[in-house]
Amino acid sequence: MTHGTDSMDSPIHGTFGNGRSPEPEPQYSLKMFGEVVKTFRKRARLTQEQFAPLVGYSPETVASIEQGRRLPPPDFAERADSILDAFGVILAAAKHLTRRKGLASWFRQWAELELSALSLYTYECRLIPGLLQTPAYVRRLLADRLPPLADEQIEARLAARLERQRLLHERPNTAFSFILEEHLFLRDLGGEDVTRELLDHILDLSELRNVEIQIMPLVRNQHAAIDGPMQLLETPDHQWFGYLEGQLYGQFVSDPKVVSVIQMRCASMRSQALSLEDSQSLMRRMRGAR
């Protein structure tokens, strides 16, 4: 959504956050973990291309992990340790992967689930979701942040956001669905050039087979998400979780009763928003008007 991932880096809990400072924590031992995996992979005389299907991820994901550029999915360490006969060393190294550069510590729970999700549904009414943002749009959001961020904080958060966006390409079997309010584009955040680039970028993403983008038009006499933005996620073992956000705090939702409410609202929103084709047509018209 926005804060833990897209603008404010707010906390994420089973209940609302406790007001701690929302500063992202520094990167710890991703590179060391990657070196451990690479060493045992080479010991097993496997290439990344050979190892990737065995562990259940793409060669690109394996390469990113070995290079220390991304946090491994929750089940990666256990699978890798077993496949590579690593004597528990990979599992031990994974225990030290407690931080991720550019992401608030409270958001890691959701971010880790994203890495292996089967489906991810997002409705946003405040700003373009982080997975769809352009660098220029991200910089505008972070430059407007209050209290102000230092340059190095902005760069760390930008890098983390761009890294997350790799999911759209590295997880071709994950279904990503976005419903965006039309007014998010009409706001022209950052100016017309930023909005024009943003529309081009989102139109390109809408052509991916695993990405669906729908627009909720300005005028609509039915709307199931008046209460605000929401996200739904399905895990590989078909568990569902939700994520809700406010101005300062995020809420991780695991209660099946609450998740069911979010599911009903998301389903209703998909029927209330414009179709995929009509949404693309509207974005092209908005693009042509700039």
Short mmCIF file of C-alpha atoms in Angstrom, two decimals:
data_model
loop_
_atom_site.label_atom_id
_atom_site.label_comp_id
_atom_site.label_asym_id
_atom_site.label_seq_id
_atom_site.Cartn_x
_atom_site.Cartn_y
_atom_site.Cartn_z
CA MET A 1 0.00 0.00 0.00
CA THR A 2 1.44 3.32 1.00
CA HIS A 3 3.26 3.84 4.23
CA GLY A 4 5.13 0.67 5.06
CA THR A 5 5.97 0.25 1.40
CA ASP A 6 5.17 3.35 -0.56
CA SER A 7 5.50 6.60 1.34
CA MET A 8 5.62 6.73 5.12
CA ASP A 9 7.22 3.42 6.15
CA SER A 10 4.75 2.99 8.98
CA PRO A 11 4.59 0.12 11.45
CA ILE A 12 2.71 -3.07 10.78
CA HIS A 13 1.23 -5.14 13.59
CA GLY A 14 -1.67 -7.43 14.41
CA THR A 15 -3.12 -4.29 15.96
CA PHE A 16 -2.30 -0.67 15.27
CA GLY A 17 1.31 0.39 15.79
CA ASN A 18 2.75 1.69 19.00
CA GLY A 19 4.11 4.97 17.71
CA ARG A 20 7.78 4.09 17.46
CA SER A 21 9.90 6.10 15.05
CA PRO A 22 9.25 4.82 11.51
CA GLU A 23 12.91 4.80 10.42
CA PRO A 24 14.06 1.95 8.20
CA GLU A 25 16.75 -0.19 9.74
CA PRO A 26 20.12 -0.73 8.06
CA GLN A 27 20.98 -3.82 6.00
CA TYR A 28 22.64 -6.58 8.03
CA SER A 29 23.96 -9.78 6.45
CA LEU A 30 22.18 -10.26 3.13
CA LYS A 31 25.48 -10.39 1.28
CA MET A 32 26.94 -12.90 3.73
CA PHE A 33 23.84 -15.10 3.45
CA GLY A 34 24.11 -14.92 -0.35
CA GLU A 35 27.75 -16.00 -0.22
CA VAL A 36 26.86 -18.96 1.99
CA VAL A 37 24.18 -20.12 -0.45
CA LYS A 38 26.49 -19.64 -3.44
CA THR A 39 29.31 -21.58 -1.77
CA PHE A 40 27.11 -24.59 -1.03
CA ARG A 41 25.53 -24.41 -4.50
CA LYS A 42 28.94 -24.54 -6.14
CA ARG A 43 29.96 -27.33 -3.76
CA ALA A 44 26.97 -29.28 -5.10
CA ARG A 45 28.16 -28.46 -8.65
CA LEU A 46 24.90 -26.80 -9.59
CA THR A 47 24.48 -23.69 -11.72
CA GLN A 48 21.91 -21.08 -10.73
CA GLU A 49 19.73 -22.32 -13.59
CA GLN A 50 19.92 -25.91 -12.28
CA PHE A 51 19.43 -24.95 -8.64
CA ALA A 52 16.49 -22.56 -9.18
CA PRO A 53 13.77 -25.13 -10.10
CA LEU A 54 14.93 -27.41 -7.30
CA VAL A 55 14.36 -24.71 -4.70
CA GLY A 56 11.17 -23.51 -6.39
CA TYR A 57 12.22 -20.04 -7.55
CA SER A 58 13.44 -18.41 -10.75
CA PRO A 59 17.16 -18.10 -11.64
CA GLU A 60 16.75 -14.33 -11.34
CA THR A 61 15.52 -14.67 -7.76
CA VAL A 62 18.39 -17.02 -6.88
CA ALA A 63 20.88 -14.57 -8.42
CA SER A 64 19.39 -11.65 -6.45
CA ILE A 65 19.65 -13.62 -3.19
CA GLU A 66 23.22 -14.72 -3.84
CA GLN A 67 24.22 -11.16 -4.67
CA GLY A 68 22.68 -9.92 -1.42
CA ARG A 69 20.17 -7.72 -3.23
CA ARG A 70 16.99 -9.22 -1.80
CA LEU A 71 15.71 -10.93 1.30
CA PRO A 72 15.05 -14.65 0.66
CA PRO A 73 11.42 -15.86 0.83
CA PRO A 74 10.46 -17.50 4.14
CA ASP A 75 10.83 -21.08 2.84
CA PHE A 76 13.98 -20.53 0.77
CA ALA A 77 16.54 -21.24 3.49
CA GLU A 78 14.97 -24.54 4.54
CA ARG A 79 14.67 -25.77 0.95
CA ALA A 80 18.19 -24.65 0.03
CA ASP A 81 19.73 -26.23 3.12
CA SER A 82 18.05 -29.57 2.37
CA ILE A 83 18.77 -29.61 -1.36
CA LEU A 84 22.42 -28.55 -0.93
CA ASP A 85 23.02 -30.80 2.11
CA ALA A 86 24.37 -27.73 3.95
CA PHE A 87 24.45 -29.26 7.46
CA GLY A 88 22.10 -26.55 8.78
CA VAL A 89 24.54 -23.76 7.90
CA ILE A 90 22.12 -21.98 5.53
CA LEU A 91 19.34 -22.20 8.11
CA ALA A 92 21.67 -20.77 10.77
CA ALA A 93 22.71 -17.92 8.49
CA ALA A 94 19.05 -17.14 7.76
CA LYS A 95 18.40 -16.48 11.45
CA HIS A 96 20.55 -13.34 11.19
CA LEU A 97 18.52 -11.90 8.30
CA THR A 98 16.46 -9.71 10.58
CA ARG A 99 16.71 -6.44 8.69
CA ARG A 100 16.26 -5.13 5.20
CA LYS A 101 17.70 -1.87 3.93
CA GLY A 102 15.17 0.83 3.15
CA LEU A 103 12.18 -0.94 4.70
CA ALA A 104 10.78 -0.22 8.13
CA SER A 105 11.25 -3.17 10.49
CA TRP A 106 7.47 -3.40 11.03
CA PHE A 107 6.79 -3.83 7.32
CA ARG A 108 9.06 -6.87 6.91
CA GLN A 109 6.29 -9.31 7.86
CA TRP A 110 4.18 -8.26 4.88
CA ALA A 111 7.20 -7.81 2.56
CA GLU A 112 8.37 -11.36 3.24
CA LEU A 113 4.89 -12.75 2.48
CA GLU A 114 4.89 -10.82 -0.81
CA LEU A 115 7.97 -12.72 -1.98
CA SER A 116 6.10 -16.01 -2.27
CA ALA A 117 2.47 -14.89 -2.62
CA LEU A 118 0.18 -16.65 -5.07
CA SER A 119 -1.99 -13.54 -5.48
CA LEU A 120 -1.93 -9.95 -4.30
CA TYR A 121 -4.91 -7.57 -4.46
CA THR A 122 -4.50 -3.84 -3.91
CA TYR A 123 -7.03 -1.01 -3.75
CA GLU A 124 -5.58 2.49 -3.35
CA CYS A 125 -7.28 5.88 -3.12
CA ARG A 126 -4.43 8.08 -1.81
CA LEU A 127 -1.46 7.56 -4.10
CA ILE A 128 -0.11 5.15 -6.71
CA PRO A 129 0.90 1.86 -5.00
CA GLY A 130 4.63 1.28 -4.55
CA LEU A 131 4.77 -1.66 -6.96
CA LEU A 132 3.58 0.64 -9.76
CA GLN A 133 5.52 3.83 -8.99
CA THR A 134 8.22 5.38 -11.17
CA PRO A 135 11.49 6.70 -9.66
CA ALA A 136 10.41 10.30 -10.30
CA TYR A 137 7.09 9.71 -8.54
CA VAL A 138 8.84 8.06 -5.59
CA ARG A 139 11.27 10.97 -5.26
CA ARG A 140 8.36 13.42 -5.22
CA LEU A 141 6.63 11.47 -2.46
CA LEU A 142 9.77 11.25 -0.35
CA ALA A 143 10.71 14.90 -0.94
CA ASP A 144 7.29 15.92 0.43
CA ARG A 145 7.64 13.75 3.54
CA LEU A 146 7.28 15.49 6.92
CA PRO A 147 9.38 15.52 8.96
CA PRO A 148 11.92 15.86 6.11
CA LEU A 149 14.17 12.97 5.14
CA ALA A 150 17.92 13.16 4.61
CA ASP A 151 19.28 12.44 1.13
CA GLU A 152 20.64 9.05 2.16
CA GLN A 153 17.26 8.08 3.60
CA ILE A 154 15.55 9.00 0.35
CA GLU A 155 18.04 6.94 -1.67
CA ALA A 156 17.67 3.92 0.62
CA ARG A 157 13.88 4.00 0.39
CA LEU A 158 13.94 4.53 -3.37
CA ALA A 159 16.28 1.54 -3.78
CA ALA A 160 14.06 -0.64 -1.59
CA ARG A 161 10.96 0.32 -3.55
CA LEU A 162 12.55 -0.39 -6.92
CA GLU A 163 13.79 -3.74 -5.59
CA ARG A 164 10.24 -4.66 -4.54
CA GLN A 165 8.99 -3.89 -8.04
CA ARG A 166 11.07 -6.78 -9.40
CA LEU A 167 8.30 -9.03 -8.03
CA LEU A 168 6.06 -8.14 -10.99
CA HIS A 169 8.61 -9.64 -13.39
CA GLU A 170 10.26 -12.30 -11.23
CA ARG A 171 6.95 -13.80 -10.04
CA PRO A 172 5.14 -14.46 -13.37
CA ASN A 173 2.89 -17.04 -11.68
CA THR A 174 1.73 -14.57 -9.04
CA ALA A 175 -1.51 -12.76 -9.90
CA PHE A 176 -1.29 -9.03 -9.16
CA SER A 177 -4.54 -7.05 -9.18
CA PHE A 178 -4.71 -3.27 -8.66
CA ILE A 179 -7.71 -0.97 -8.41
CA LEU A 180 -6.76 2.71 -8.55
CA GLU A 181 -8.91 5.80 -8.21
CA GLU A 182 -8.94 8.00 -11.31
CA HIS A 183 -8.16 11.10 -9.24
CA LEU A 184 -4.68 9.72 -8.42
CA PHE A 185 -3.63 10.61 -11.95
CA LEU A 186 -5.59 13.87 -12.15
CA ARG A 187 -3.72 15.20 -9.11
CA ASP A 188 -0.55 15.54 -11.27
CA LEU A 189 1.71 14.90 -8.27
CA GLY A 190 5.17 16.08 -9.30
CA GLY A 191 3.87 17.81 -12.42
CA GLU A 192 2.63 16.81 -15.85
CA ASP A 193 5.92 15.20 -16.93
CA VAL A 194 5.93 12.92 -13.89
CA THR A 195 2.29 11.97 -14.47
CA ARG A 196 2.88 11.34 -18.18
CA GLU A 197 5.78 9.00 -17.39
CA LEU A 198 3.70 7.33 -14.68
CA LEU A 199 0.82 6.65 -17.08
CA ASP A 200 3.22 5.22 -19.68
CA HIS A 201 4.77 2.98 -17.04
CA ILE A 202 1.46 1.67 -15.70
CA LEU A 203 0.11 1.09 -19.21
CA ASP A 204 3.21 -0.99 -19.96
CA LEU A 205 2.73 -2.99 -16.74
CA SER A 206 -0.94 -3.58 -17.60
CA GLU A 207 0.23 -5.59 -20.63
CA LEU A 208 1.88 -8.21 -18.40
CA ARG A 209 -0.15 -11.42 -18.18
CA ASN A 210 0.10 -11.55 -14.39
CA VAL A 211 -0.88 -7.90 -13.79
CA GLU A 212 -4.45 -6.54 -13.85
CA ILE A 213 -5.07 -2.81 -13.41
CA GLN A 214 -8.53 -1.32 -13.09
CA ILE A 215 -9.55 2.30 -12.62
CA MET A 216 -12.39 3.43 -10.36
CA PRO A 217 -13.84 6.44 -12.21
CA LEU A 218 -14.47 9.78 -10.58
CA VAL A 219 -18.22 9.38 -10.88
CA ARG A 220 -19.62 6.08 -9.61
CA ASN A 221 -22.85 5.61 -7.67
CA GLN A 222 -21.57 2.44 -5.94
CA HIS A 223 -18.33 2.08 -4.01
CA ALA A 224 -17.46 -0.78 -1.62
CA ALA A 225 -14.25 0.72 -0.23
CA ILE A 226 -15.27 4.12 1.11
CA ASP A 227 -13.46 3.20 4.36
CA GLY A 228 -10.08 3.45 2.60
CA PRO A 229 -7.25 1.48 0.96
CA MET A 230 -6.76 -2.24 1.50
CA GLN A 231 -4.58 -5.15 0.44
CA LEU A 232 -5.13 -8.90 0.32
CA LEU A 233 -2.53 -11.62 -0.08
CA GLU A 234 -2.74 -15.38 -0.62
CA THR A 235 0.17 -17.57 0.52
CA PRO A 236 1.37 -20.78 -1.20
CA ASP A 237 -0.57 -22.83 1.39
CA HIS A 238 -3.71 -20.79 0.55
CA GLN A 239 -3.84 -18.71 3.70
CA TRP A 240 -5.16 -15.19 3.31
CA PHE A 241 -3.92 -12.05 5.06
CA GLY A 242 -4.82 -8.38 4.81
CA TYR A 243 -3.07 -5.07 5.29
CA LEU A 244 -4.74 -1.74 6.10
CA GLU A 245 -3.20 1.69 6.58
CA GLY A 246 -3.92 5.11 8.00
CA GLN A 247 -1.95 8.34 8.26
CA LEU A 248 0.72 7.02 10.60
CA TYR A 249 0.16 3.35 11.30
CA GLY A 250 -0.36 0.10 9.43
CA GLN A 251 -2.38 -2.94 10.49
CA PHE A 252 -1.56 -6.52 9.58
CA VAL A 253 -4.79 -8.54 9.47
CA SER A 254 -4.81 -12.28 10.18
CA ASP A 255 -8.25 -12.66 11.80
CA PRO A 256 -10.27 -14.77 9.28
CA LYS A 257 -13.44 -12.80 10.02
CA VAL A 258 -11.78 -9.49 9.16
CA VAL A 259 -9.99 -10.99 6.15
CA SER A 260 -13.37 -12.21 4.89
CA VAL A 261 -14.73 -8.66 5.03
CA ILE A 262 -11.76 -7.39 3.01
CA GLN A 263 -12.25 -10.19 0.48
CA MET A 264 -15.93 -9.26 0.01
CA ARG A 265 -15.04 -5.61 -0.48
CA CYS A 266 -12.24 -6.38 -2.94
CA ALA A 267 -14.56 -8.64 -4.95
CA SER A 268 -17.23 -5.96 -5.07
CA MET A 269 -14.71 -3.30 -6.08
CA ARG A 270 -13.54 -5.38 -9.03
CA SER A 271 -17.08 -5.35 -10.42
CA GLN A 272 -17.61 -1.65 -9.68
CA ALA A 273 -14.38 -0.43 -11.28
CA LEU A 274 -13.93 -0.09 -15.04
CA SER A 275 -13.06 -3.24 -16.96
CA LEU A 276 -9.41 -3.93 -17.83
CA GLU A 277 -9.91 -2.71 -21.40
CA ASP A 278 -11.88 0.39 -20.39
CA SER A 279 -9.27 1.19 -17.74
CA GLN A 280 -6.52 1.06 -20.35
CA SER A 281 -8.56 3.30 -22.64
CA LEU A 282 -9.08 5.84 -19.87
CA MET A 283 -5.38 5.91 -19.01
CA ARG A 284 -4.52 6.42 -22.69
CA ARG A 285 -6.95 9.34 -22.86
CA MET A 286 -5.43 10.87 -19.74
CA ARG A 287 -1.98 10.33 -21.25
CA GLY A 288 -3.02 12.05 -24.47
CA ALA A 289 -4.35 15.05 -22.57
CA ARG A 290 -0.82 15.84 -21.28
#
